[in-house]
Tab-separated table of C-alpha atoms in Angstrom:
chain	number	residue	atom	x	y	z
A	1	MET	CA	3.155	68.747	-38.741
A	2	PRO	CA	6.189	70.541	-37.277
A	3	LEU	CA	8.488	68.968	-34.728
A	4	ASP	CA	8.049	70.150	-31.139
A	5	HIS	CA	8.949	69.167	-27.569
A	6	THR	CA	6.984	65.902	-27.857
A	7	HIS	CA	9.532	64.671	-30.408
A	8	VAL	CA	12.701	65.520	-28.463
A	9	PRO	CA	14.723	62.278	-28.329
A	10	HIS	CA	15.967	62.745	-24.756
A	11	ALA	CA	12.471	63.378	-23.336
A	12	SER	CA	11.689	60.801	-20.651
A	13	SER	CA	8.769	59.491	-18.613
A	14	TRP	CA	8.361	58.770	-14.927
A	15	LEU	CA	7.213	55.323	-16.111
A	16	ALA	CA	10.551	53.518	-16.319
A	17	SER	CA	9.439	50.949	-18.917
A	18	ALA	CA	8.720	53.744	-21.414
A	19	ASN	CA	12.301	54.998	-21.469
A	20	GLY	CA	14.116	53.245	-24.286
A	21	HIS	CA	11.103	51.088	-25.107
A	22	PRO	CA	11.521	49.871	-28.727
A	23	ASP	CA	7.912	50.625	-29.655
A	24	PHE	CA	6.125	52.789	-27.111
A	25	PRO	CA	8.303	55.526	-25.581
A	26	ILE	CA	6.719	58.822	-24.592
A	27	GLN	CA	7.450	60.201	-28.081
A	28	ASN	CA	4.917	57.765	-29.599
A	29	LEU	CA	1.622	57.582	-27.634
A	30	PRO	CA	-0.395	55.506	-30.147
A	31	TYR	CA	-4.146	54.937	-29.747
A	32	GLY	CA	-6.146	51.738	-29.472
A	33	VAL	CA	-9.299	50.304	-27.883
A	34	VAL	CA	-8.957	47.834	-24.991
A	35	ARG	CA	-10.465	46.116	-21.991
A	36	ARG	CA	-9.030	43.700	-19.427
A	37	ARG	CA	-8.573	40.289	-21.000
A	38	GLY	CA	-11.433	37.889	-20.375
A	39	SER	CA	-13.581	40.520	-18.675
A	40	ALA	CA	-17.007	41.904	-19.527
A	41	GLU	CA	-15.776	45.466	-19.057
A	42	ALA	CA	-16.763	48.154	-21.509
A	43	TRP	CA	-14.336	48.750	-24.346
A	44	ARG	CA	-12.583	52.113	-24.116
A	45	GLY	CA	-9.860	54.115	-25.763
A	46	ALA	CA	-6.294	53.766	-24.516
A	47	VAL	CA	-2.758	54.899	-25.257
A	48	ALA	CA	0.272	52.612	-25.204
A	49	ILE	CA	3.172	53.764	-23.012
A	50	GLY	CA	6.070	51.406	-22.305
A	51	ASP	CA	4.752	48.027	-21.194
A	52	GLN	CA	1.475	49.595	-19.995
A	53	VAL	CA	-1.686	51.073	-21.464
A	54	LEU	CA	-3.189	54.280	-20.168
A	55	ASP	CA	-6.951	53.821	-19.740
A	56	LEU	CA	-8.355	57.076	-21.134
A	57	ALA	CA	-11.861	56.549	-19.783
A	58	ALA	CA	-10.480	56.102	-16.264
A	59	LEU	CA	-8.247	59.157	-16.630
A	60	SER	CA	-11.145	61.270	-17.884
A	61	ALA	CA	-13.171	60.348	-14.800
A	62	ILE	CA	-10.567	61.424	-12.226
A	63	HIS	CA	-8.256	64.053	-13.701
A	64	SER	CA	-8.601	67.275	-15.684
A	65	LEU	CA	-6.173	68.047	-18.461
A	66	GLY	CA	-7.706	71.468	-19.069
A	67	GLN	CA	-9.397	72.591	-22.253
A	68	PRO	CA	-9.392	71.745	-25.103
A	69	ALA	CA	-7.650	68.534	-24.032
A	70	ASP	CA	-10.484	67.408	-21.742
A	71	SER	CA	-12.971	67.461	-24.602
A	72	ALA	CA	-10.524	65.532	-26.768
A	73	LEU	CA	-9.950	63.026	-23.964
A	74	ARG	CA	-13.669	62.282	-23.686
A	75	LEU	CA	-13.805	61.523	-27.405
A	76	ALA	CA	-10.695	59.329	-27.319
A	77	ALA	CA	-12.068	57.383	-24.347
A	78	LEU	CA	-15.109	56.087	-26.272
A	79	PRO	CA	-15.434	52.429	-27.402
A	80	ALA	CA	-14.484	53.472	-30.943
A	81	LEU	CA	-12.207	56.288	-32.089
A	82	ASN	CA	-14.380	57.573	-34.956
A	83	ALA	CA	-15.541	60.737	-33.163
A	84	PHE	CA	-12.011	61.539	-32.014
A	85	MET	CA	-10.698	61.086	-35.552
A	86	ALA	CA	-13.466	63.309	-36.908
A	87	ALA	CA	-12.416	66.149	-34.600
A	88	GLY	CA	-9.311	66.933	-36.633
A	89	PRO	CA	-5.618	67.735	-36.189
A	90	ALA	CA	-5.967	70.555	-33.643
A	91	THR	CA	-7.902	68.262	-31.293
A	92	TRP	CA	-5.492	65.365	-31.833
A	93	SER	CA	-2.520	67.594	-31.086
A	94	ALA	CA	-4.110	69.079	-27.961
A	95	LEU	CA	-4.577	65.630	-26.436
A	96	ARG	CA	-1.125	64.407	-27.478
A	97	HIS	CA	0.508	67.378	-25.777
A	98	ALA	CA	-1.590	67.014	-22.614
A	99	LEU	CA	-0.893	63.273	-22.287
A	100	PHE	CA	2.801	63.919	-22.917
A	101	GLU	CA	2.828	66.362	-19.985
A	102	VAL	CA	1.015	63.935	-17.674
A	103	LEU	CA	3.384	61.090	-18.522
A	104	SER	CA	6.648	63.049	-18.697
A	105	SER	CA	9.295	63.001	-15.997
A	106	GLY	CA	8.442	66.640	-15.298
A	107	ALA	CA	4.793	65.951	-14.412
A	108	ASP	CA	3.626	67.106	-10.983
A	109	GLU	CA	2.756	64.568	-8.321
A	110	ALA	CA	-1.006	64.935	-8.717
A	111	ALA	CA	-0.800	64.187	-12.439
A	112	ARG	CA	1.541	61.235	-11.856
A	113	HIS	CA	-0.738	59.768	-9.207
A	114	ALA	CA	-3.804	60.089	-11.429
A	115	ALA	CA	-2.123	58.579	-14.483
A	116	ARG	CA	-0.477	55.789	-12.490
A	117	SER	CA	-3.863	54.684	-11.169
A	118	CYS	CA	-5.119	54.377	-14.770
A	119	LEU	CA	-2.352	52.109	-16.057
A	120	ILE	CA	-2.967	48.485	-17.030
A	121	PRO	CA	-0.157	46.101	-18.061
A	122	GLN	CA	-0.250	45.469	-21.798
A	123	ASP	CA	-0.200	41.716	-21.282
A	124	GLU	CA	-3.442	41.994	-19.276
A	125	VAL	CA	-5.572	43.654	-21.972
A	126	GLU	CA	-7.317	42.514	-25.129
A	127	HIS	CA	-8.021	44.659	-28.164
A	128	GLN	CA	-10.855	45.251	-30.551
A	129	LEU	CA	-10.847	47.181	-33.815
A	130	PRO	CA	-10.062	50.808	-32.991
A	131	THR	CA	-12.851	52.218	-35.178
A	132	ARG	CA	-16.161	51.237	-36.689
A	133	ILE	CA	-14.749	50.730	-40.171
A	134	GLY	CA	-17.452	51.830	-42.574
A	135	ASP	CA	-15.354	51.316	-45.692
A	136	TYR	CA	-12.033	49.712	-46.557
A	137	THR	CA	-10.025	50.463	-49.703
A	138	ASP	CA	-6.811	48.685	-50.622
A	139	PHE	CA	-4.245	50.328	-52.883
A	140	TYR	CA	-1.543	48.847	-55.116
A	141	THR	CA	1.372	51.274	-54.892
A	142	SER	CA	4.692	49.417	-54.722
A	143	LEU	CA	6.582	49.492	-58.013
A	144	TYR	CA	8.780	46.596	-56.909
A	145	HIS	CA	5.824	44.433	-55.876
A	146	ALA	CA	4.049	45.211	-59.153
A	147	LEU	CA	7.147	44.268	-61.132
A	148	ASN	CA	7.785	41.083	-59.132
A	149	VAL	CA	4.235	39.787	-59.473
A	150	GLY	CA	3.772	41.121	-62.982
A	151	ARG	CA	6.798	39.198	-64.222
A	152	LEU	CA	5.191	35.989	-62.954
A	153	ILE	CA	1.897	36.617	-64.754
A	154	PHE	CA	2.896	38.768	-67.759
A	155	PRO	CA	6.647	38.254	-68.223
A	156	GLY	CA	6.928	40.512	-71.255
A	157	LYS	CA	4.983	43.443	-69.833
A	158	PRO	CA	4.808	43.294	-66.021
A	159	LEU	CA	3.452	46.819	-65.386
A	160	THR	CA	-0.046	47.857	-66.375
A	161	PRO	CA	-0.068	51.102	-68.420
A	162	ASN	CA	-1.726	53.080	-65.597
A	163	PHE	CA	0.538	52.078	-62.693
A	164	GLN	CA	2.974	54.989	-63.029
A	165	TRP	CA	0.183	57.520	-63.552
A	166	LEU	CA	-2.176	56.950	-60.614
A	167	PRO	CA	-2.451	55.066	-57.295
A	168	ILE	CA	-4.467	51.972	-58.255
A	169	ALA	CA	-6.964	50.590	-55.718
A	170	TYR	CA	-9.934	48.286	-55.235
A	171	HIS	CA	-12.773	48.381	-52.724
A	172	GLY	CA	-12.175	45.775	-50.022
A	173	ARG	CA	-14.497	44.113	-47.524
A	174	ALA	CA	-14.704	46.036	-44.223
A	175	SER	CA	-16.609	43.280	-42.398
A	176	SER	CA	-13.664	40.861	-42.537
A	177	VAL	CA	-11.058	43.293	-41.195
A	178	VAL	CA	-9.915	41.793	-37.879
A	179	ILE	CA	-7.607	42.761	-35.051
A	180	SER	CA	-4.170	41.187	-34.665
A	181	GLY	CA	-4.302	37.793	-32.974
A	182	THR	CA	-7.522	36.752	-34.725
A	183	ASP	CA	-6.934	33.407	-36.447
A	184	PHE	CA	-8.796	32.417	-39.625
A	185	HIS	CA	-9.639	29.319	-41.646
A	186	ARG	CA	-8.120	28.586	-45.035
A	187	PRO	CA	-10.715	29.798	-47.575
A	188	HIS	CA	-12.530	27.874	-50.300
A	189	GLY	CA	-13.029	29.079	-53.846
A	190	GLN	CA	-12.572	28.383	-57.542
A	191	ALA	CA	-9.127	27.895	-59.071
A	192	LEU	CA	-7.871	26.876	-62.490
A	193	PRO	CA	-5.185	24.183	-62.130
A	194	PRO	CA	-2.190	24.476	-64.504
A	195	GLY	CA	-3.097	23.046	-67.909
A	196	ALA	CA	-6.740	22.458	-66.972
A	197	ALA	CA	-9.652	23.491	-69.199
A	198	ALA	CA	-12.124	23.982	-66.350
A	199	PRO	CA	-11.843	25.326	-62.811
A	200	VAL	CA	-12.216	23.311	-59.600
A	201	TYR	CA	-13.785	24.244	-56.279
A	202	THR	CA	-11.159	23.718	-53.606
A	203	PRO	CA	-9.605	25.032	-50.417
A	204	CYS	CA	-6.880	27.523	-51.248
A	205	THR	CA	-3.576	25.816	-52.104
A	206	ARG	CA	-1.537	29.000	-52.602
A	207	LEU	CA	-2.236	31.004	-49.460
A	208	ASP	CA	-0.147	34.152	-49.062
A	209	TYR	CA	0.306	37.164	-46.821
A	210	GLU	CA	0.856	40.750	-47.957
A	211	LEU	CA	3.007	43.121	-45.936
A	212	GLU	CA	1.134	46.420	-45.943
A	213	MET	CA	0.488	49.491	-43.892
A	214	GLY	CA	-2.935	50.945	-43.251
A	215	PHE	CA	-4.025	54.516	-42.628
A	216	PHE	CA	-7.182	55.764	-40.938
A	217	ILE	CA	-9.302	58.643	-42.184
A	218	GLY	CA	-9.877	61.563	-39.832
A	219	PRO	CA	-12.309	64.285	-40.921
A	220	GLY	CA	-14.252	63.219	-43.981
A	221	ASN	CA	-15.143	65.169	-47.109
A	222	ALA	CA	-18.545	65.978	-48.527
A	223	LEU	CA	-19.903	63.946	-51.420
A	224	GLY	CA	-18.712	65.547	-54.641
A	225	ARG	CA	-15.927	67.555	-52.977
A	226	PRO	CA	-12.447	66.203	-53.743
A	227	VAL	CA	-9.654	66.697	-51.206
A	228	PRO	CA	-6.744	68.618	-52.756
A	229	LEU	CA	-3.354	66.982	-52.336
A	230	ALA	CA	-2.112	69.916	-50.250
A	231	ASP	CA	-4.918	69.283	-47.731
A	232	ALA	CA	-4.877	65.480	-47.793
A	233	GLU	CA	-2.863	64.872	-44.642
A	234	GLN	CA	-5.305	66.971	-42.616
A	235	HIS	CA	-7.682	64.064	-43.285
A	236	ILE	CA	-5.283	61.282	-42.151
A	237	PHE	CA	-5.225	60.387	-38.448
A	238	GLY	CA	-2.471	57.779	-38.331
A	239	MET	CA	-1.071	54.477	-39.527
A	240	CYS	CA	-1.024	50.807	-38.548
A	241	LEU	CA	0.342	47.509	-39.856
A	242	LEU	CA	-1.921	45.582	-42.222
A	243	ASN	CA	-1.811	42.021	-43.588
A	244	ASP	CA	-3.916	41.599	-46.713
A	245	TRP	CA	-4.144	37.788	-46.680
A	246	SER	CA	-4.435	36.513	-50.258
A	247	ALA	CA	-5.631	33.249	-51.823
A	248	ARG	CA	-3.441	33.439	-54.922
A	249	ASP	CA	-4.950	30.488	-56.813
A	250	HIS	CA	-8.446	31.912	-56.349
A	251	GLN	CA	-7.325	35.510	-56.953
A	252	PHE	CA	-5.536	34.930	-60.256
A	253	TRP	CA	-8.497	32.980	-61.685
A	254	GLU	CA	-11.226	35.399	-60.676
A	255	MET	CA	-9.605	38.843	-60.992
A	256	ALA	CA	-9.905	39.245	-64.774
A	257	PRO	CA	-11.495	41.612	-65.611
A	258	LEU	CA	-12.799	43.196	-62.380
A	259	GLY	CA	-10.065	42.657	-59.800
A	260	PRO	CA	-9.826	40.802	-56.462
A	261	PHE	CA	-12.938	39.348	-54.830
A	262	LEU	CA	-12.902	36.053	-52.892
A	263	GLY	CA	-9.118	35.934	-53.192
A	264	LYS	CA	-8.955	38.857	-50.751
A	265	ASN	CA	-12.189	39.254	-48.805
A	266	PHE	CA	-11.908	36.360	-46.315
A	267	CYS	CA	-9.594	38.151	-43.843
A	268	THR	CA	-7.526	41.314	-43.430
A	269	SER	CA	-5.541	41.747	-40.196
A	270	ILE	CA	-4.448	45.041	-38.635
A	271	SER	CA	-2.251	45.857	-35.649
A	272	PRO	CA	-4.079	47.177	-32.572
A	273	TRP	CA	-2.201	50.483	-32.122
A	274	ILE	CA	-2.555	53.463	-34.461
A	275	VAL	CA	0.583	55.598	-34.590
A	276	THR	CA	-0.453	59.177	-35.271
A	277	MET	CA	0.925	61.227	-38.125
A	278	GLU	CA	2.178	63.679	-35.510
A	279	ALA	CA	4.289	60.961	-33.876
A	280	LEU	CA	5.654	60.042	-37.326
A	281	ALA	CA	6.741	63.608	-38.101
A	282	PRO	CA	10.493	63.023	-37.473
A	283	PHE	CA	10.537	60.191	-39.998
A	284	ARG	CA	9.117	61.930	-43.048
A	285	VAL	CA	11.166	61.702	-46.233
A	286	PRO	CA	10.888	63.262	-49.706
A	287	PHE	CA	8.668	61.852	-52.418
A	288	GLU	CA	11.013	61.270	-55.330
A	289	ARG	CA	10.163	60.361	-58.905
A	290	PRO	CA	13.157	59.752	-61.223
A	291	ALA	CA	13.368	62.226	-64.078
A	292	GLY	CA	13.081	59.528	-66.730
A	293	GLU	CA	9.739	58.253	-65.412
A	294	PRO	CA	6.255	59.744	-65.835
A	295	GLN	CA	5.734	62.653	-63.464
A	296	PRO	CA	2.450	62.925	-61.533
A	297	LEU	CA	-0.356	64.909	-63.103
A	298	ALA	CA	-0.925	68.309	-61.509
A	299	TYR	CA	-3.607	67.169	-59.053
A	300	LEU	CA	-1.198	64.517	-57.705
A	301	ASP	CA	1.795	66.850	-57.452
A	302	GLU	CA	2.484	69.478	-54.806
A	303	ALA	CA	5.593	70.996	-53.205
A	304	GLY	CA	4.880	69.801	-49.682
A	305	ASN	CA	4.296	66.239	-50.868
A	306	ARG	CA	7.545	66.375	-52.857
A	307	ALA	CA	9.435	67.640	-49.804
A	308	ARG	CA	8.188	65.194	-47.171
A	309	GLY	CA	5.348	63.041	-48.432
A	310	GLY	CA	7.060	59.726	-47.693
A	311	VAL	CA	7.394	57.934	-44.350
A	312	ASP	CA	10.431	55.828	-43.488
A	313	VAL	CA	8.906	52.909	-41.579
A	314	GLN	CA	11.096	49.819	-41.244
A	315	LEU	CA	9.083	46.635	-41.773
A	316	SER	CA	9.662	42.924	-41.281
A	317	VAL	CA	7.801	39.647	-41.812
A	318	SER	CA	8.355	36.471	-39.797
A	319	ILE	CA	6.748	33.034	-39.983
A	320	GLU	CA	6.211	30.904	-36.887
A	321	THR	CA	5.400	27.357	-37.970
A	322	GLY	CA	3.576	24.816	-35.853
A	323	GLN	CA	6.851	22.910	-35.497
A	324	ALA	CA	8.699	26.002	-34.276
A	325	ARG	CA	5.899	26.676	-31.794
A	326	THR	CA	6.095	23.120	-30.431
A	327	GLN	CA	9.864	23.314	-30.088
A	328	GLY	CA	9.796	26.767	-28.504
A	329	LEU	CA	11.807	28.302	-31.352
A	330	PRO	CA	11.441	31.927	-32.425
A	331	ALA	CA	9.636	32.902	-35.600
A	332	ALA	CA	11.880	32.984	-38.682
A	333	GLU	CA	12.281	36.401	-40.273
A	334	ILE	CA	11.968	36.184	-44.063
A	335	THR	CA	11.609	39.822	-45.179
A	336	ARG	CA	12.830	43.239	-44.140
A	337	THR	CA	12.125	46.428	-46.098
A	338	SER	CA	10.927	50.044	-45.709
A	339	PHE	CA	7.730	51.889	-46.509
A	340	ARG	CA	9.829	54.687	-48.011
A	341	HIS	CA	10.017	52.614	-51.212
A	342	GLN	CA	6.308	53.077	-52.084
A	343	TYR	CA	5.760	54.626	-55.498
A	344	TRP	CA	2.876	56.799	-54.257
A	345	THR	CA	2.429	58.580	-50.908
A	346	ILE	CA	-0.534	58.203	-48.588
A	347	ALA	CA	-1.565	61.789	-49.368
A	348	GLN	CA	-1.620	60.975	-53.081
A	349	MET	CA	-3.682	57.868	-52.337
A	350	LEU	CA	-6.262	59.933	-50.452
A	351	ALA	CA	-6.358	62.647	-53.112
A	352	GLN	CA	-6.870	60.021	-55.829
A	353	HIS	CA	-9.605	58.323	-53.766
A	354	THR	CA	-11.615	61.540	-53.571
A	355	VAL	CA	-10.859	63.118	-56.960
A	356	GLY	CA	-14.107	61.837	-58.450
A	357	GLY	CA	-16.119	63.087	-55.487
A	358	CYS	CA	-16.047	59.988	-53.265
A	359	ASN	CA	-16.859	60.934	-49.675
A	360	LEU	CA	-14.562	59.386	-47.081
A	361	GLN	CA	-15.775	59.080	-43.490
A	362	PRO	CA	-13.995	59.224	-40.112
A	363	GLY	CA	-12.635	55.808	-39.179
A	364	ASP	CA	-12.481	54.469	-42.738
A	365	LEU	CA	-9.422	52.317	-43.422
A	366	CYS	CA	-7.125	52.385	-46.443
A	367	GLY	CA	-4.425	49.826	-47.167
A	368	THR	CA	-1.284	50.971	-48.930
A	369	GLY	CA	-0.759	47.823	-50.969
A	370	THR	CA	2.081	45.373	-50.518
A	371	VAL	CA	5.371	46.980	-49.498
A	372	SER	CA	8.327	45.531	-51.412
A	373	GLY	CA	11.805	46.958	-51.817
A	374	PRO	CA	14.325	46.904	-54.654
A	375	THR	CA	16.187	43.736	-53.616
A	376	PRO	CA	14.843	40.140	-53.656
A	377	GLU	CA	14.954	39.818	-49.855
A	378	GLU	CA	12.749	42.906	-49.516
A	379	ALA	CA	9.749	41.254	-51.175
A	380	GLY	CA	6.511	41.807	-49.271
A	381	ALA	CA	4.693	38.569	-50.191
A	382	ILE	CA	5.657	34.913	-50.345
A	383	VAL	CA	4.547	34.672	-53.985
A	384	GLU	CA	7.463	37.011	-54.746
A	385	LEU	CA	9.998	35.309	-52.475
A	386	SER	CA	9.187	31.852	-53.897
A	387	LEU	CA	8.921	33.065	-57.513
A	388	GLY	CA	5.299	32.000	-57.776
A	389	GLY	CA	5.879	28.790	-55.824
A	390	SER	CA	8.739	27.551	-58.012
A	391	ARG	CA	11.543	28.172	-55.508
A	392	PRO	CA	10.973	27.116	-51.864
A	393	ILE	CA	12.290	29.388	-49.139
A	394	THR	CA	14.004	27.804	-46.129
A	395	LEU	CA	13.021	28.968	-42.647
A	396	ALA	CA	15.743	29.547	-40.087
A	397	GLY	CA	15.536	27.441	-36.940
A	398	THR	CA	13.522	24.450	-38.117
A	399	GLY	CA	14.875	24.277	-41.673
A	400	GLU	CA	11.333	23.843	-43.001
A	401	GLN	CA	10.576	25.028	-46.506
A	402	ARG	CA	7.663	27.044	-47.827
A	403	THR	CA	6.393	28.034	-51.232
A	404	PHE	CA	3.075	29.193	-49.755
A	405	LEU	CA	1.611	29.167	-46.238
A	406	GLN	CA	0.624	25.914	-44.537
A	407	ASP	CA	-1.975	25.282	-41.837
A	408	GLY	CA	-0.624	26.254	-38.425
A	409	ASP	CA	1.683	28.953	-39.806
A	410	ALA	CA	1.519	32.275	-37.981
A	411	VAL	CA	2.626	35.354	-39.905
A	412	ILE	CA	3.967	38.234	-37.813
A	413	LEU	CA	4.410	41.748	-39.212
A	414	ARG	CA	6.469	44.306	-37.297
A	415	GLY	CA	7.129	47.969	-37.954
A	416	TRP	CA	9.271	50.682	-36.394
A	417	CYS	CA	10.919	54.031	-37.143
A	418	GLU	CA	14.429	54.952	-36.095
A	419	LYS	CA	17.089	57.401	-37.166
A	420	GLU	CA	19.875	59.428	-35.619
A	421	GLY	CA	18.537	62.376	-33.672
A	422	ALA	CA	15.103	60.881	-32.991
A	423	ALA	CA	13.657	58.436	-30.490
A	424	ARG	CA	12.758	55.058	-31.964
A	425	ILE	CA	9.018	54.425	-32.078
A	426	GLY	CA	7.134	51.328	-33.207
A	427	PHE	CA	3.821	49.823	-34.212
A	428	GLY	CA	4.046	46.602	-32.190
A	429	GLN	CA	3.050	43.613	-34.246
A	430	CYS	CA	0.272	42.276	-36.463
A	431	ARG	CA	-0.217	38.530	-36.113
A	432	GLY	CA	-2.537	35.909	-37.574
A	433	THR	CA	-2.503	32.113	-37.735
A	434	VAL	CA	-3.807	29.938	-40.557
A	435	LEU	CA	-6.347	27.328	-39.440
A	436	PRO	CA	-7.418	24.337	-41.586
A	437	ALA	CA	-10.236	24.789	-44.087
A	438	ILE	CA	-13.717	23.901	-42.844
């Protein structure tokens, strides 16, 4: 997706809160589904702009953007974004450009008046999942995460033989994907205590988060028709933050030989706003594979992916304990890294997903796998930071220590993109709080 006037860093909006907003300036315009908090209103599509949301259903009812943007607007205003995602990049771009014009400082008075009447403060809305997620697949594509965890389990040979040859994934549980702010209970399951000969049934004692990103499928592919790597991004609508909560004691006992099951399927949290691939265009970076490492097979290698297949999204993880909440202290940041470190790109993940003929559908969700960087403080899960629970980490503010998550802990993921010559854009946050087992 080429850069155009919607990416110009000095572009401004007549909505003052959008100008210089750390997440939602006019250069972003991410999509979500909202209604007024506590109301029985119908859910409808919306776009975040500054400290407001633009109600797309309300705008569609009172103002024409012209064609083809009006048709796109009607799709984006629905209670789920599946149909809008299915419409493809030309439709997405038409609506982005039209909304940019309506919200820009150069908009005429009629457009300003119409849009202003459709704004709702962000702190007055609630969110639901932006799509009807038919399927959810979670990848495993961070070399540093694989090495960190692998050294804990298989010290002599931390990487599986296939890791550097293909984007590994497992099929997750779509029904337990929840929107940010949804709390969940500590799960039960089987675990094998150290030195024990038989497992026990117990609430999870090694609860973890995983810092991930998610991406949503746009147009699908027919059963039996793989998506070539060169075409893969035409099938990707945008990205969000994703927390793949993990019960490590349950996971490590059950996952041999078939992979995660109960250790993963109890809850997956995503942020409410989807940042489009078009908005992310200024922050694309090359896909690089060192010469001494295995190079991708031909179907996972392509010039465009080499040139700009990566995305430089800055990411952070913070923990807000119950004690910090009581004392009014801020959450303690424990990790900061970048998505640019992933070993495989999202286009390669999609191409691999479909290479056997699997048919993806609009609104499907894929997780990228835990995002960890090359240094210890860039680890994307607490099992890495605490070296498998052997080294407690100390939280700033309260001085509390953690090897794994405790009841009452809230984990907050944040993501943003910034560089010289581009306006900073962000994803907001993805938050969830651990409740006691029931």
